[in-house]
């Protein structure tokens, strides 16, 4: 079973990486760029009895390791 | 206009970050994990005349800065 997890910063949390990318894009001449936010895309291949147990495990992986619940949101998609 | 860009390693390219995440998940007891691949999720807010010109600009941003065409694939989605 394959899953795609997206981890993004919560609104209002400062994103220095995104700011650096936006500045670099401006210096390359992309003046229309107003804001950039960078997150993580994690693709996981796992063995699971069924979709429900897979989702439960993936959720636990996010809470324990892949996302910082204080500043990040995560979304789990089974593919 | 808002766009979501996903940047992922091409198949066959070694992913040490993904390997490190997989090992960490195993040590947390998630034995069912078989493979992990980590990529980037970049959300860009930009001013553009229309969707076509937005897509052209975003494509150029990917080729010039956001993705390394030698080892990475990128996908642009207008939201």
PDB file of C-alpha atoms in Angstrom:
ATOM      1  CA  UNK A   1       0.000   0.000   0.000  1.00  0.00           C
ATOM      2  CA  UNK A   2       1.259   3.471  -0.864  1.00  0.00           C
ATOM      3  CA  UNK A   3       0.443   6.735   0.930  1.00  0.00           C
ATOM      4  CA  UNK A   4       1.311  10.384   0.394  1.00  0.00           C
ATOM      5  CA  UNK A   5       1.759  12.587   3.460  1.00  0.00           C
ATOM      6  CA  UNK A   6       1.973  16.364   3.122  1.00  0.00           C
ATOM      7  CA  UNK A   7       3.324  18.373   6.052  1.00  0.00           C
ATOM      8  CA  UNK A   8       2.896  22.156   5.953  1.00  0.00           C
ATOM      9  CA  UNK A   9       3.506  24.960   8.401  1.00  0.00           C
ATOM     10  CA  UNK A  10       0.428  26.266  10.190  1.00  0.00           C
ATOM     11  CA  UNK A  11      -0.806  29.706   9.129  1.00  0.00           C
ATOM     12  CA  UNK A  12       0.963  32.463  11.022  1.00  0.00           C
ATOM     13  CA  UNK A  13       4.119  30.423  11.611  1.00  0.00           C
ATOM     14  CA  UNK A  14       7.155  32.220  10.153  1.00  0.00           C
ATOM     15  CA  UNK A  15       8.639  30.367   7.160  1.00  0.00           C
ATOM     16  CA  UNK A  16      12.284  31.495   6.677  1.00  0.00           C
ATOM     17  CA  UNK A  17      12.828  28.886   3.944  1.00  0.00           C
ATOM     18  CA  UNK A  18       9.815  30.158   2.040  1.00  0.00           C
ATOM     19  CA  UNK A  19      11.031  33.755   2.487  1.00  0.00           C
ATOM     20  CA  UNK A  20      14.490  32.788   1.144  1.00  0.00           C
ATOM     21  CA  UNK A  21      12.924  31.099  -1.893  1.00  0.00           C
ATOM     22  CA  UNK A  22      10.729  34.142  -2.552  1.00  0.00           C
ATOM     23  CA  UNK A  23      13.760  36.455  -2.397  1.00  0.00           C
ATOM     24  CA  UNK A  24      15.714  34.202  -4.745  1.00  0.00           C
ATOM     25  CA  UNK A  25      12.802  34.132  -7.203  1.00  0.00           C
ATOM     26  CA  UNK A  26      12.587  37.929  -7.082  1.00  0.00           C
ATOM     27  CA  UNK A  27      16.303  38.230  -7.833  1.00  0.00           C
ATOM     28  CA  UNK A  28      15.807  35.883 -10.814  1.00  0.00           C
ATOM     29  CA  UNK A  29      13.262  38.348 -12.142  1.00  0.00           C
ATOM     30  CA  UNK A  30      10.004  36.699 -11.028  1.00  0.00           C
ATOM     31  CA  UNK A  31       8.531  39.930  -9.699  1.00  0.00           C
ATOM     32  CA  UNK A  32       4.977  38.577  -9.570  1.00  0.00           C
ATOM     33  CA  UNK A  33       5.739  36.252  -6.656  1.00  0.00           C
ATOM     34  CA  UNK A  34       3.942  37.462  -3.539  1.00  0.00           C
ATOM     35  CA  UNK A  35       4.469  34.624  -1.049  1.00  0.00           C
ATOM     36  CA  UNK A  36       6.146  31.213  -0.880  1.00  0.00           C
ATOM     37  CA  UNK A  37       5.562  28.509   1.746  1.00  0.00           C
ATOM     38  CA  UNK A  38       7.667  25.332   1.764  1.00  0.00           C
ATOM     39  CA  UNK A  39       6.473  22.016   3.192  1.00  0.00           C
ATOM     40  CA  UNK A  40       7.362  18.323   3.054  1.00  0.00           C
ATOM     41  CA  UNK A  41       5.986  15.602   0.816  1.00  0.00           C
ATOM     42  CA  UNK A  42       6.598  12.100   2.201  1.00  0.00           C
ATOM     43  CA  UNK A  43       5.650   8.998   0.227  1.00  0.00           C
ATOM     44  CA  UNK A  44       5.439   5.854   2.352  1.00  0.00           C
ATOM     45  CA  UNK A  45       5.114   2.272   1.130  1.00  0.00           C
ATOM     46  CA  UNK A  46       3.806   0.013   3.860  1.00  0.00           C
ATOM     47  CA  UNK A  47       2.255  -3.380   4.496  1.00  0.00           C
ATOM     48  CA  UNK A  48      -1.101  -3.152   6.267  1.00  0.00           C
ATOM     49  CA  UNK A  49      -4.077  -5.468   6.740  1.00  0.00           C
ATOM     50  CA  UNK A  50      -6.522  -2.923   5.302  1.00  0.00           C
ATOM     51  CA  UNK A  51      -6.959   0.792   4.559  1.00  0.00           C
ATOM     52  CA  UNK A  52      -8.299   1.591   8.019  1.00  0.00           C
ATOM     53  CA  UNK A  53      -5.320   0.098   9.841  1.00  0.00           C
ATOM     54  CA  UNK A  54      -2.977   1.729   7.320  1.00  0.00           C
ATOM     55  CA  UNK A  55      -4.526   5.148   8.031  1.00  0.00           C
ATOM     56  CA  UNK A  56      -4.289   4.582  11.781  1.00  0.00           C
ATOM     57  CA  UNK A  57      -0.595   3.671  11.500  1.00  0.00           C
ATOM     58  CA  UNK A  58       0.181   6.593   9.173  1.00  0.00           C
ATOM     59  CA  UNK A  59      -1.557   8.967  11.558  1.00  0.00           C
ATOM     60  CA  UNK A  60       0.556   7.645  14.432  1.00  0.00           C
ATOM     61  CA  UNK A  61       3.726   8.028  12.306  1.00  0.00           C
ATOM     62  CA  UNK A  62       2.832  11.682  11.700  1.00  0.00           C
ATOM     63  CA  UNK A  63       2.157  12.406  15.367  1.00  0.00           C
ATOM     64  CA  UNK A  64       5.275  10.599  16.567  1.00  0.00           C
ATOM     65  CA  UNK A  65       7.838  11.576  13.960  1.00  0.00           C
ATOM     66  CA  UNK A  66       6.896  13.116  10.629  1.00  0.00           C
ATOM     67  CA  UNK A  67       5.120  16.292  11.775  1.00  0.00           C
ATOM     68  CA  UNK A  68       5.537  18.693  14.670  1.00  0.00           C
ATOM     69  CA  UNK A  69       1.928  19.203  15.839  1.00  0.00           C
ATOM     70  CA  UNK A  70       2.805  22.526  17.491  1.00  0.00           C
ATOM     71  CA  UNK A  71       3.714  24.304  14.239  1.00  0.00           C
ATOM     72  CA  UNK A  72       2.736  21.917  11.430  1.00  0.00           C
ATOM     73  CA  UNK A  73      -0.398  20.478   9.849  1.00  0.00           C
ATOM     74  CA  UNK A  74      -0.309  17.103   8.133  1.00  0.00           C
ATOM     75  CA  UNK A  75      -2.567  15.363   5.625  1.00  0.00           C
ATOM     76  CA  UNK A  76      -2.548  11.635   4.826  1.00  0.00           C
ATOM     77  CA  UNK A  77      -3.701  10.366   1.437  1.00  0.00           C
ATOM     78  CA  UNK A  78      -3.833   6.675   0.493  1.00  0.00           C
ATOM     79  CA  UNK A  79      -2.886   6.212  -3.164  1.00  0.00           C
TER      80      UNK A  79
ATOM     81  CA  UNK B   1      -3.302  33.177  -7.919  1.00  0.00           C
ATOM     82  CA  UNK B   2      -2.085  30.241  -5.844  1.00  0.00           C
ATOM     83  CA  UNK B   3      -0.101  27.227  -7.058  1.00  0.00           C
ATOM     84  CA  UNK B   4       1.218  24.053  -5.470  1.00  0.00           C
ATOM     85  CA  UNK B   5       4.519  22.638  -6.750  1.00  0.00           C
ATOM     86  CA  UNK B   6       5.647  19.150  -5.758  1.00  0.00           C
ATOM     87  CA  UNK B   7       9.289  18.213  -6.278  1.00  0.00           C
ATOM     88  CA  UNK B   8      10.240  14.544  -5.941  1.00  0.00           C
ATOM     89  CA  UNK B   9      13.371  12.543  -6.595  1.00  0.00           C
ATOM     90  CA  UNK B  10      13.410  10.575  -9.840  1.00  0.00           C
ATOM     91  CA  UNK B  11      13.066   6.813  -9.540  1.00  0.00           C
ATOM     92  CA  UNK B  12      16.416   5.135  -8.982  1.00  0.00           C
ATOM     93  CA  UNK B  13      17.948   8.185  -7.306  1.00  0.00           C
ATOM     94  CA  UNK B  14      19.185   7.314  -3.802  1.00  0.00           C
ATOM     95  CA  UNK B  15      17.146   9.039  -1.066  1.00  0.00           C
ATOM     96  CA  UNK B  16      19.231   9.136   2.154  1.00  0.00           C
ATOM     97  CA  UNK B  17      16.607  11.300   3.904  1.00  0.00           C
ATOM     98  CA  UNK B  18      13.894   8.807   3.060  1.00  0.00           C
ATOM     99  CA  UNK B  19      16.128   5.947   4.260  1.00  0.00           C
ATOM    100  CA  UNK B  20      16.762   7.783   7.564  1.00  0.00           C
ATOM    101  CA  UNK B  21      13.006   8.328   8.059  1.00  0.00           C
ATOM    102  CA  UNK B  22      12.303   4.667   7.307  1.00  0.00           C
ATOM    103  CA  UNK B  23      14.914   3.552   9.857  1.00  0.00           C
ATOM    104  CA  UNK B  24      13.484   5.920  12.470  1.00  0.00           C
ATOM    105  CA  UNK B  25       9.962   4.613  11.837  1.00  0.00           C
ATOM    106  CA  UNK B  26      11.216   1.037  12.210  1.00  0.00           C
ATOM    107  CA  UNK B  27      12.857   1.878  15.527  1.00  0.00           C
ATOM    108  CA  UNK B  28       9.541   3.417  16.671  1.00  0.00           C
ATOM    109  CA  UNK B  29       7.918   0.050  15.998  1.00  0.00           C
ATOM    110  CA  UNK B  30       6.358   0.679  12.576  1.00  0.00           C
ATOM    111  CA  UNK B  31       7.620  -2.590  11.148  1.00  0.00           C
ATOM    112  CA  UNK B  32       5.240  -2.501   8.164  1.00  0.00           C
ATOM    113  CA  UNK B  33       7.088   0.375   6.511  1.00  0.00           C
ATOM    114  CA  UNK B  34       8.817  -0.844   3.364  1.00  0.00           C
ATOM    115  CA  UNK B  35      10.039   2.370   1.724  1.00  0.00           C
ATOM    116  CA  UNK B  36       9.974   6.133   2.327  1.00  0.00           C
ATOM    117  CA  UNK B  37      10.713   8.866  -0.221  1.00  0.00           C
ATOM    118  CA  UNK B  38      10.855  12.523   0.836  1.00  0.00           C
ATOM    119  CA  UNK B  39      10.142  15.436  -1.500  1.00  0.00           C
ATOM    120  CA  UNK B  40       9.304  19.139  -1.339  1.00  0.00           C
ATOM    121  CA  UNK B  41       5.926  20.828  -1.397  1.00  0.00           C
ATOM    122  CA  UNK B  42       6.146  24.514  -2.379  1.00  0.00           C
ATOM    123  CA  UNK B  43       3.074  26.765  -2.338  1.00  0.00           C
ATOM    124  CA  UNK B  44       3.509  29.952  -4.364  1.00  0.00           C
ATOM    125  CA  UNK B  45       1.203  32.969  -4.402  1.00  0.00           C
ATOM    126  CA  UNK B  46       1.771  35.071  -7.491  1.00  0.00           C
ATOM    127  CA  UNK B  47       0.231  37.805  -9.622  1.00  0.00           C
ATOM    128  CA  UNK B  48      -0.257  36.747 -13.235  1.00  0.00           C
ATOM    129  CA  UNK B  49      -2.377  37.972 -16.156  1.00  0.00           C
ATOM    130  CA  UNK B  50      -3.991  34.554 -16.662  1.00  0.00           C
ATOM    131  CA  UNK B  51      -3.551  30.854 -15.922  1.00  0.00           C
ATOM    132  CA  UNK B  52      -1.432  30.204 -19.013  1.00  0.00           C
ATOM    133  CA  UNK B  53       1.124  32.877 -18.171  1.00  0.00           C
ATOM    134  CA  UNK B  54       1.095  31.748 -14.519  1.00  0.00           C
ATOM    135  CA  UNK B  55       1.904  28.176 -15.594  1.00  0.00           C
ATOM    136  CA  UNK B  56       4.680  29.381 -17.908  1.00  0.00           C
ATOM    137  CA  UNK B  57       6.249  31.413 -15.088  1.00  0.00           C
ATOM    138  CA  UNK B  58       5.920  28.597 -12.550  1.00  0.00           C
ATOM    139  CA  UNK B  59       7.522  26.189 -14.992  1.00  0.00           C
ATOM    140  CA  UNK B  60      10.439  28.580 -15.443  1.00  0.00           C
ATOM    141  CA  UNK B  61      10.769  28.953 -11.649  1.00  0.00           C
ATOM    142  CA  UNK B  62      11.029  25.164 -11.334  1.00  0.00           C
ATOM    143  CA  UNK B  63      13.639  24.836 -14.083  1.00  0.00           C
ATOM    144  CA  UNK B  64      15.718  27.760 -12.791  1.00  0.00           C
ATOM    145  CA  UNK B  65      15.525  27.292  -9.030  1.00  0.00           C
ATOM    146  CA  UNK B  66      13.010  25.018  -7.371  1.00  0.00           C
ATOM    147  CA  UNK B  67      13.920  21.665  -8.924  1.00  0.00           C
ATOM    148  CA  UNK B  68      17.143  20.031 -10.076  1.00  0.00           C
ATOM    149  CA  UNK B  69      16.141  18.550 -13.457  1.00  0.00           C
ATOM    150  CA  UNK B  70      18.990  16.025 -13.307  1.00  0.00           C
ATOM    151  CA  UNK B  71      17.654  14.156 -10.265  1.00  0.00           C
ATOM    152  CA  UNK B  72      14.196  15.589  -9.603  1.00  0.00           C
ATOM    153  CA  UNK B  73      10.747  15.614 -11.178  1.00  0.00           C
ATOM    154  CA  UNK B  74       8.360  18.508 -10.557  1.00  0.00           C
ATOM    155  CA  UNK B  75       4.620  18.960 -10.929  1.00  0.00           C
ATOM    156  CA  UNK B  76       2.776  22.294 -11.016  1.00  0.00           C
ATOM    157  CA  UNK B  77      -0.864  22.537  -9.913  1.00  0.00           C
ATOM    158  CA  UNK B  78      -2.872  25.770 -10.017  1.00  0.00           C
ATOM    159  CA  UNK B  79      -5.251  25.953  -7.055  1.00  0.00           C
TER     160      UNK B  79
END
